[in-house]
mmCIF file of N, CA and C in Angstrom:
data_model
loop_
_atom_site.group_PDB
_atom_site.id
_atom_site.type_symbol
_atom_site.label_atom_id
_atom_site.label_comp_id
_atom_site.label_asym_id
_atom_site.label_seq_id
_atom_site.Cartn_x
_atom_site.Cartn_y
_atom_site.Cartn_z
ATOM 1 N N UNK A 1 0.623 -1.264 0.171
ATOM 2 C CA UNK A 1 -0.363 -0.108 0.063
ATOM 3 C C UNK A 1 0.750 1.278 -0.023
ATOM 4 N N UNK A 2 2.165 1.123 0.086
ATOM 5 C CA UNK A 2 3.139 2.434 -0.039
ATOM 6 C C UNK A 2 2.493 3.239 -1.199
ATOM 7 N N UNK A 3 2.996 4.283 -1.693
ATOM 8 C CA UNK A 3 3.241 5.294 -2.803
ATOM 9 C C UNK A 3 4.510 5.879 -3.309
ATOM 10 N N UNK A 4 4.525 6.298 -4.584
ATOM 11 C CA UNK A 4 5.407 5.745 -4.947
ATOM 12 C C UNK A 4 5.226 6.760 -6.330
ATOM 13 N N UNK A 5 6.303 7.830 -6.793
ATOM 14 C CA UNK A 5 6.058 8.929 -8.155
ATOM 15 C C UNK A 5 7.789 8.921 -8.540
ATOM 16 N N UNK A 6 7.607 8.363 -9.423
ATOM 17 C CA UNK A 6 8.894 8.728 -10.564
ATOM 18 C C UNK A 6 9.461 9.627 -11.527
ATOM 19 N N UNK A 7 10.464 10.457 -11.657
ATOM 20 C CA UNK A 7 9.615 11.034 -13.058
ATOM 21 C C UNK A 7 11.160 11.398 -13.084
ATOM 22 N N UNK A 8 11.287 11.389 -14.266
ATOM 23 C CA UNK A 8 12.479 12.624 -15.113
ATOM 24 C C UNK A 8 12.263 13.368 -16.051
ATOM 25 N N UNK A 9 12.929 13.831 -16.294
ATOM 26 C CA UNK A 9 12.920 14.908 -18.029
ATOM 27 C C UNK A 9 13.764 13.830 -18.870
ATOM 28 N N UNK A 10 12.851 14.004 -19.798
ATOM 29 C CA UNK A 10 13.623 13.731 -21.152
ATOM 30 C C UNK A 10 13.231 15.045 -22.627
ATOM 31 N N UNK A 11 15.153 15.210 -23.440
ATOM 32 C CA UNK A 11 14.565 15.871 -24.397
ATOM 33 C C UNK A 11 14.905 15.035 -25.890
ATOM 34 N N UNK A 12 13.941 15.238 -27.022
ATOM 35 C CA UNK A 12 13.933 14.455 -27.577
ATOM 36 C C UNK A 12 12.688 14.550 -28.725
ATOM 37 N N UNK A 13 12.937 14.814 -29.655
ATOM 38 C CA UNK A 13 11.605 15.674 -30.808
ATOM 39 C C UNK A 13 11.384 14.774 -31.096
ATOM 40 N N UNK A 14 11.202 13.843 -31.272
ATOM 41 C CA UNK A 14 10.542 12.835 -31.801
ATOM 42 C C UNK A 14 9.724 11.715 -30.662
ATOM 43 N N UNK A 15 9.536 12.340 -29.360
ATOM 44 C CA UNK A 15 8.746 11.953 -27.925
ATOM 45 C C UNK A 15 9.131 10.427 -27.691
ATOM 46 N N UNK A 16 10.825 10.116 -28.037
ATOM 47 C CA UNK A 16 11.281 8.944 -28.582
ATOM 48 C C UNK A 16 11.661 8.558 -26.900
ATOM 49 N N UNK A 17 11.306 7.266 -26.336
ATOM 50 C CA UNK A 17 12.135 7.019 -24.791
ATOM 51 C C UNK A 17 10.875 7.038 -23.591
ATOM 52 N N UNK A 18 10.962 6.123 -22.884
ATOM 53 C CA UNK A 18 9.529 6.342 -22.235
ATOM 54 C C UNK A 18 10.743 5.591 -20.449
ATOM 55 N N UNK A 19 10.280 6.052 -19.584
ATOM 56 C CA UNK A 19 9.861 5.803 -18.676
ATOM 57 C C UNK A 19 9.123 4.325 -17.654
ATOM 58 N N UNK A 20 10.629 3.131 -17.652
ATOM 59 C CA UNK A 20 9.296 2.295 -16.807
ATOM 60 C C UNK A 20 9.354 1.672 -15.518
ATOM 61 N N UNK A 21 8.602 1.618 -14.472
ATOM 62 C CA UNK A 21 8.694 1.111 -13.548
ATOM 63 C C UNK A 21 8.372 -0.318 -13.767
ATOM 64 N N UNK A 22 8.712 -0.837 -13.373
ATOM 65 C CA UNK A 22 8.347 -2.719 -13.167
ATOM 66 C C UNK A 22 8.692 -3.619 -12.767
ATOM 67 N N UNK A 23 8.331 -4.328 -11.848
ATOM 68 C CA UNK A 23 8.825 -6.219 -11.388
ATOM 69 C C UNK A 23 9.644 -6.503 -12.036
ATOM 70 N N UNK A 24 10.332 -7.800 -11.198
ATOM 71 C CA UNK A 24 10.799 -8.386 -12.083
ATOM 72 C C UNK A 24 10.332 -9.667 -13.300
ATOM 73 N N UNK A 25 8.820 -10.011 -12.479
ATOM 74 C CA UNK A 25 8.203 -10.799 -13.079
ATOM 75 C C UNK A 25 7.209 -9.445 -13.845
ATOM 76 N N UNK A 26 7.646 -9.153 -15.331
ATOM 77 C CA UNK A 26 6.606 -7.891 -15.355
ATOM 78 C C UNK A 26 4.827 -8.176 -15.468
ATOM 79 N N UNK A 27 4.505 -9.378 -15.354
ATOM 80 C CA UNK A 27 3.312 -9.953 -15.174
ATOM 81 C C UNK A 27 2.577 -9.613 -13.670
ATOM 82 N N UNK A 28 3.663 -9.193 -12.768
ATOM 83 C CA UNK A 28 2.933 -8.724 -10.734
ATOM 84 C C UNK A 28 2.965 -7.745 -11.162
ATOM 85 N N UNK A 29 3.601 -7.130 -12.009
ATOM 86 C CA UNK A 29 3.668 -5.030 -12.238
ATOM 87 C C UNK A 29 4.058 -4.810 -12.931
ATOM 88 N N UNK A 30 4.219 -3.313 -13.988
ATOM 89 C CA UNK A 30 5.037 -3.841 -14.823
ATOM 90 C C UNK A 30 4.023 -1.763 -15.747
ATOM 91 N N UNK A 31 4.129 -0.910 -15.168
ATOM 92 C CA UNK A 31 4.108 -0.152 -15.936
ATOM 93 C C UNK A 31 4.962 1.222 -16.371
ATOM 94 N N UNK A 32 4.776 1.806 -18.461
ATOM 95 C CA UNK A 32 5.471 2.816 -18.547
ATOM 96 C C UNK A 32 5.168 4.016 -19.075
ATOM 97 N N UNK A 33 5.748 5.291 -19.062
ATOM 98 C CA UNK A 33 4.900 6.158 -19.251
ATOM 99 C C UNK A 33 5.952 6.685 -20.998
ATOM 100 N N UNK A 34 5.133 7.300 -21.510
ATOM 101 C CA UNK A 34 6.292 7.833 -22.512
ATOM 102 C C UNK A 34 5.257 9.507 -22.511
ATOM 103 N N UNK A 35 3.711 9.441 -22.024
ATOM 104 C CA UNK A 35 2.786 10.896 -22.405
ATOM 105 C C UNK A 35 3.941 11.798 -21.473
ATOM 106 N N UNK A 36 4.044 13.093 -21.730
ATOM 107 C CA UNK A 36 4.890 14.230 -20.680
ATOM 108 C C UNK A 36 3.826 14.912 -20.180
ATOM 109 N N UNK A 37 4.212 14.952 -18.487
ATOM 110 C CA UNK A 37 3.106 15.909 -17.345
ATOM 111 C C UNK A 37 3.230 17.048 -18.379
ATOM 112 N N UNK A 38 4.741 17.859 -18.566
ATOM 113 C CA UNK A 38 4.693 19.222 -18.726
ATOM 114 C C UNK A 38 6.610 19.585 -19.224
ATOM 115 N N UNK A 39 5.800 20.837 -20.178
ATOM 116 C CA UNK A 39 7.576 21.028 -20.884
ATOM 117 C C UNK A 39 7.915 21.801 -21.081
ATOM 118 N N UNK A 40 9.389 22.610 -20.438
ATOM 119 C CA UNK A 40 9.949 24.496 -20.275
ATOM 120 C C UNK A 40 10.129 24.207 -21.584
ATOM 121 N N UNK A 41 10.927 26.121 -20.989
ATOM 122 C CA UNK A 41 10.718 26.337 -22.405
ATOM 123 C C UNK A 41 12.066 26.425 -23.074
ATOM 124 N N UNK A 42 12.655 24.899 -22.876
ATOM 125 C CA UNK A 42 13.538 24.504 -23.328
ATOM 126 C C UNK A 42 13.524 23.286 -24.691
ATOM 127 N N UNK A 43 12.333 23.360 -24.069
ATOM 128 C CA UNK A 43 11.798 21.523 -24.953
ATOM 129 C C UNK A 43 12.033 20.148 -23.764
ATOM 130 N N UNK A 44 12.324 20.055 -22.628
ATOM 131 C CA UNK A 44 12.357 19.618 -22.226
ATOM 132 C C UNK A 44 11.006 18.850 -21.195
ATOM 133 N N UNK A 45 10.942 17.518 -21.469
ATOM 134 C CA UNK A 45 9.332 17.527 -21.389
ATOM 135 C C UNK A 45 9.063 16.225 -19.854
ATOM 136 N N UNK A 46 8.758 16.812 -18.725
ATOM 137 C CA UNK A 46 8.535 15.817 -17.788
ATOM 138 C C UNK A 46 8.299 14.869 -17.716
ATOM 139 N N UNK A 47 8.353 13.048 -17.004
ATOM 140 C CA UNK A 47 7.341 12.300 -17.387
ATOM 141 C C UNK A 47 7.365 11.547 -16.212
ATOM 142 N N UNK A 48 6.041 11.448 -16.062
ATOM 143 C CA UNK A 48 6.346 10.913 -14.692
ATOM 144 C C UNK A 48 4.986 9.547 -14.712
ATOM 145 N N UNK A 49 5.419 8.764 -12.999
ATOM 146 C CA UNK A 49 4.599 8.192 -13.164
ATOM 147 C C UNK A 49 4.444 7.062 -11.397
ATOM 148 N N UNK A 50 3.723 6.905 -11.714
ATOM 149 C CA UNK A 50 3.240 7.299 -10.140
ATOM 150 C C UNK A 50 2.211 6.237 -9.837
ATOM 151 N N UNK A 51 2.087 6.001 -8.750
ATOM 152 C CA UNK A 51 1.413 4.214 -8.317
ATOM 153 C C UNK A 51 1.777 4.274 -7.090
ATOM 154 N N UNK A 52 1.327 2.825 -6.676
ATOM 155 C CA UNK A 52 0.748 2.318 -5.454
ATOM 156 C C UNK A 52 0.934 1.023 -5.188
ATOM 157 N N UNK A 53 2.064 0.466 -4.569
ATOM 158 C CA UNK A 53 2.417 -0.856 -4.263
ATOM 159 C C UNK A 53 1.158 -2.015 -4.454
ATOM 160 N N UNK A 54 1.025 -2.915 -4.819
ATOM 161 C CA UNK A 54 0.174 -4.339 -4.341
ATOM 162 C C UNK A 54 0.744 -4.968 -4.196
ATOM 163 N N UNK A 55 -0.257 -6.027 -2.566
ATOM 164 C CA UNK A 55 0.436 -7.250 -2.054
ATOM 165 C C UNK A 55 1.010 -8.250 -3.274
ATOM 166 N N UNK A 56 0.680 -8.084 -3.987
ATOM 167 C CA UNK A 56 0.986 -9.410 -4.977
ATOM 168 C C UNK A 56 3.193 -8.614 -5.674
ATOM 169 N N UNK A 57 3.349 -7.333 -4.835
ATOM 170 C CA UNK A 57 4.369 -6.749 -5.658
ATOM 171 C C UNK A 57 5.569 -7.066 -3.534
ATOM 172 N N UNK A 58 5.008 -7.481 -2.797
ATOM 173 C CA UNK A 58 5.271 -7.570 -1.821
ATOM 174 C C UNK A 58 6.897 -8.590 -1.859
ATOM 175 N N UNK A 59 8.009 -8.006 -1.391
ATOM 176 C CA UNK A 59 9.221 -9.511 -1.232
ATOM 177 C C UNK A 59 10.044 -8.901 -2.932
ATOM 178 N N UNK A 60 9.416 -8.101 -4.236
ATOM 179 C CA UNK A 60 9.561 -8.341 -5.601
ATOM 180 C C UNK A 60 10.894 -7.357 -5.662
ATOM 181 N N UNK A 61 11.344 -7.270 -6.276
ATOM 182 C CA UNK A 61 12.745 -6.005 -6.851
ATOM 183 C C UNK A 61 11.940 -5.084 -7.528
ATOM 184 N N UNK A 62 11.100 -3.634 -7.516
ATOM 185 C CA UNK A 62 11.446 -3.050 -8.027
ATOM 186 C C UNK A 62 12.991 -2.560 -9.159
ATOM 187 N N UNK A 63 12.396 -2.600 -10.429
ATOM 188 C CA UNK A 63 12.906 -1.794 -11.343
ATOM 189 C C UNK A 63 12.706 -0.893 -12.281
ATOM 190 N N UNK A 64 13.508 0.606 -12.363
ATOM 191 C CA UNK A 64 13.153 2.080 -12.497
ATOM 192 C C UNK A 64 14.278 2.099 -14.103
ATOM 193 N N UNK A 65 13.598 2.112 -14.985
ATOM 194 C CA UNK A 65 15.185 2.307 -15.710
ATOM 195 C C UNK A 65 14.200 2.762 -17.070
ATOM 196 N N UNK A 66 14.788 3.900 -18.372
ATOM 197 C CA UNK A 66 14.683 4.441 -18.763
ATOM 198 C C UNK A 66 14.823 3.021 -19.879
ATOM 199 N N UNK A 67 13.743 3.586 -21.280
ATOM 200 C CA UNK A 67 13.836 2.819 -22.225
ATOM 201 C C UNK A 67 13.446 3.700 -23.550
ATOM 202 N N UNK A 68 14.253 3.543 -24.424
ATOM 203 C CA UNK A 68 14.662 4.329 -26.022
ATOM 204 C C UNK A 68 14.763 3.082 -26.983
ATOM 205 N N UNK A 69 13.784 2.097 -27.262
ATOM 206 C CA UNK A 69 13.160 1.262 -28.535
ATOM 207 C C UNK A 69 13.660 1.695 -30.137
ATOM 208 N N UNK A 70 14.014 2.683 -29.864
ATOM 209 C CA UNK A 70 14.202 4.008 -31.362
ATOM 210 C C UNK A 70 15.632 3.837 -31.337
ATOM 211 N N UNK A 71 15.654 4.299 -32.669
ATOM 212 C CA UNK A 71 16.702 4.421 -33.150
ATOM 213 C C UNK A 71 17.909 5.814 -32.938
ATOM 214 N N UNK A 72 16.004 6.599 -33.314
ATOM 215 C CA UNK A 72 16.989 8.046 -32.491
ATOM 216 C C UNK A 72 17.674 8.481 -31.172
ATOM 217 N N UNK A 73 17.934 10.098 -31.461
ATOM 218 C CA UNK A 73 18.644 10.023 -29.580
ATOM 219 C C UNK A 73 17.425 10.724 -29.134
ATOM 220 N N UNK A 74 17.618 10.865 -27.448
ATOM 221 C CA UNK A 74 16.755 11.173 -27.126
ATOM 222 C C UNK A 74 18.231 11.081 -25.635
ATOM 223 N N UNK A 75 17.663 12.592 -24.703
ATOM 224 C CA UNK A 75 18.297 12.718 -23.702
ATOM 225 C C UNK A 75 16.895 12.707 -22.088
ATOM 226 N N UNK A 76 18.106 12.057 -21.700
ATOM 227 C CA UNK A 76 17.089 12.095 -19.989
ATOM 228 C C UNK A 76 18.071 12.631 -19.036
ATOM 229 N N UNK A 77 17.039 13.672 -18.174
ATOM 230 C CA UNK A 77 18.037 13.609 -16.898
ATOM 231 C C UNK A 77 17.474 14.301 -16.295
ATOM 232 N N UNK A 78 17.800 14.460 -14.364
ATOM 233 C CA UNK A 78 16.670 14.669 -13.036
ATOM 234 C C UNK A 78 16.513 13.527 -13.262
ATOM 235 N N UNK A 79 16.545 11.824 -13.438
ATOM 236 C CA UNK A 79 15.789 10.875 -12.532
ATOM 237 C C UNK A 79 15.135 11.752 -10.861
ATOM 238 N N UNK A 80 14.468 11.394 -10.630
ATOM 239 C CA UNK A 80 13.863 11.395 -8.777
ATOM 240 C C UNK A 80 12.527 10.211 -9.123
ATOM 241 N N UNK A 81 13.049 9.366 -7.661
ATOM 242 C CA UNK A 81 12.363 7.894 -6.919
ATOM 243 C C UNK A 81 11.465 8.991 -6.295
ATOM 244 N N UNK A 82 10.340 8.590 -5.298
ATOM 245 C CA UNK A 82 10.307 9.011 -4.487
ATOM 246 C C UNK A 82 8.880 8.383 -3.574
ATOM 247 N N UNK A 83 9.326 8.309 -2.004
ATOM 248 C CA UNK A 83 8.026 7.996 -1.692
ATOM 249 C C UNK A 83 6.902 8.821 -1.185
ATOM 250 N N UNK A 84 6.043 8.546 -1.458
ATOM 251 C CA UNK A 84 5.373 9.857 -1.115
ATOM 252 C C UNK A 84 4.614 8.774 0.740
ATOM 253 N N UNK A 85 4.753 10.164 1.597
ATOM 254 C CA UNK A 85 4.482 10.005 3.291
ATOM 255 C C UNK A 85 3.320 10.562 3.417
ATOM 256 N N UNK A 86 2.905 9.626 3.951
ATOM 257 C CA UNK A 86 0.626 9.949 4.581
ATOM 258 C C UNK A 86 0.906 11.019 5.927
ATOM 259 N N UNK A 87 -0.028 11.907 6.124
ATOM 260 C CA UNK A 87 0.002 12.324 7.680
ATOM 261 C C UNK A 87 -1.345 11.519 8.441
ATOM 262 N N UNK A 88 -0.253 11.344 9.487
ATOM 263 C CA UNK A 88 -1.120 10.278 10.198
ATOM 264 C C UNK A 88 -1.527 11.526 11.547
#
């Protein structure tokens, strides 16, 4: 039930490249993002994945990675992984 947010800035004229969060067994958890949340004045696009860990993910290793399946150049910067703390 823990909540996470993963972000990275991407600069690719063709929107090539994606942000991925997945368990080692992708059938248990896999989430990818290619659509950007916002763009800055220099053309960098913010990719964001927000998720809540499920009981099936308990004990699983979580992979966070960037994937560019296209052969075109793309850049990534400022990758961050945050655990969202809930106020009690």
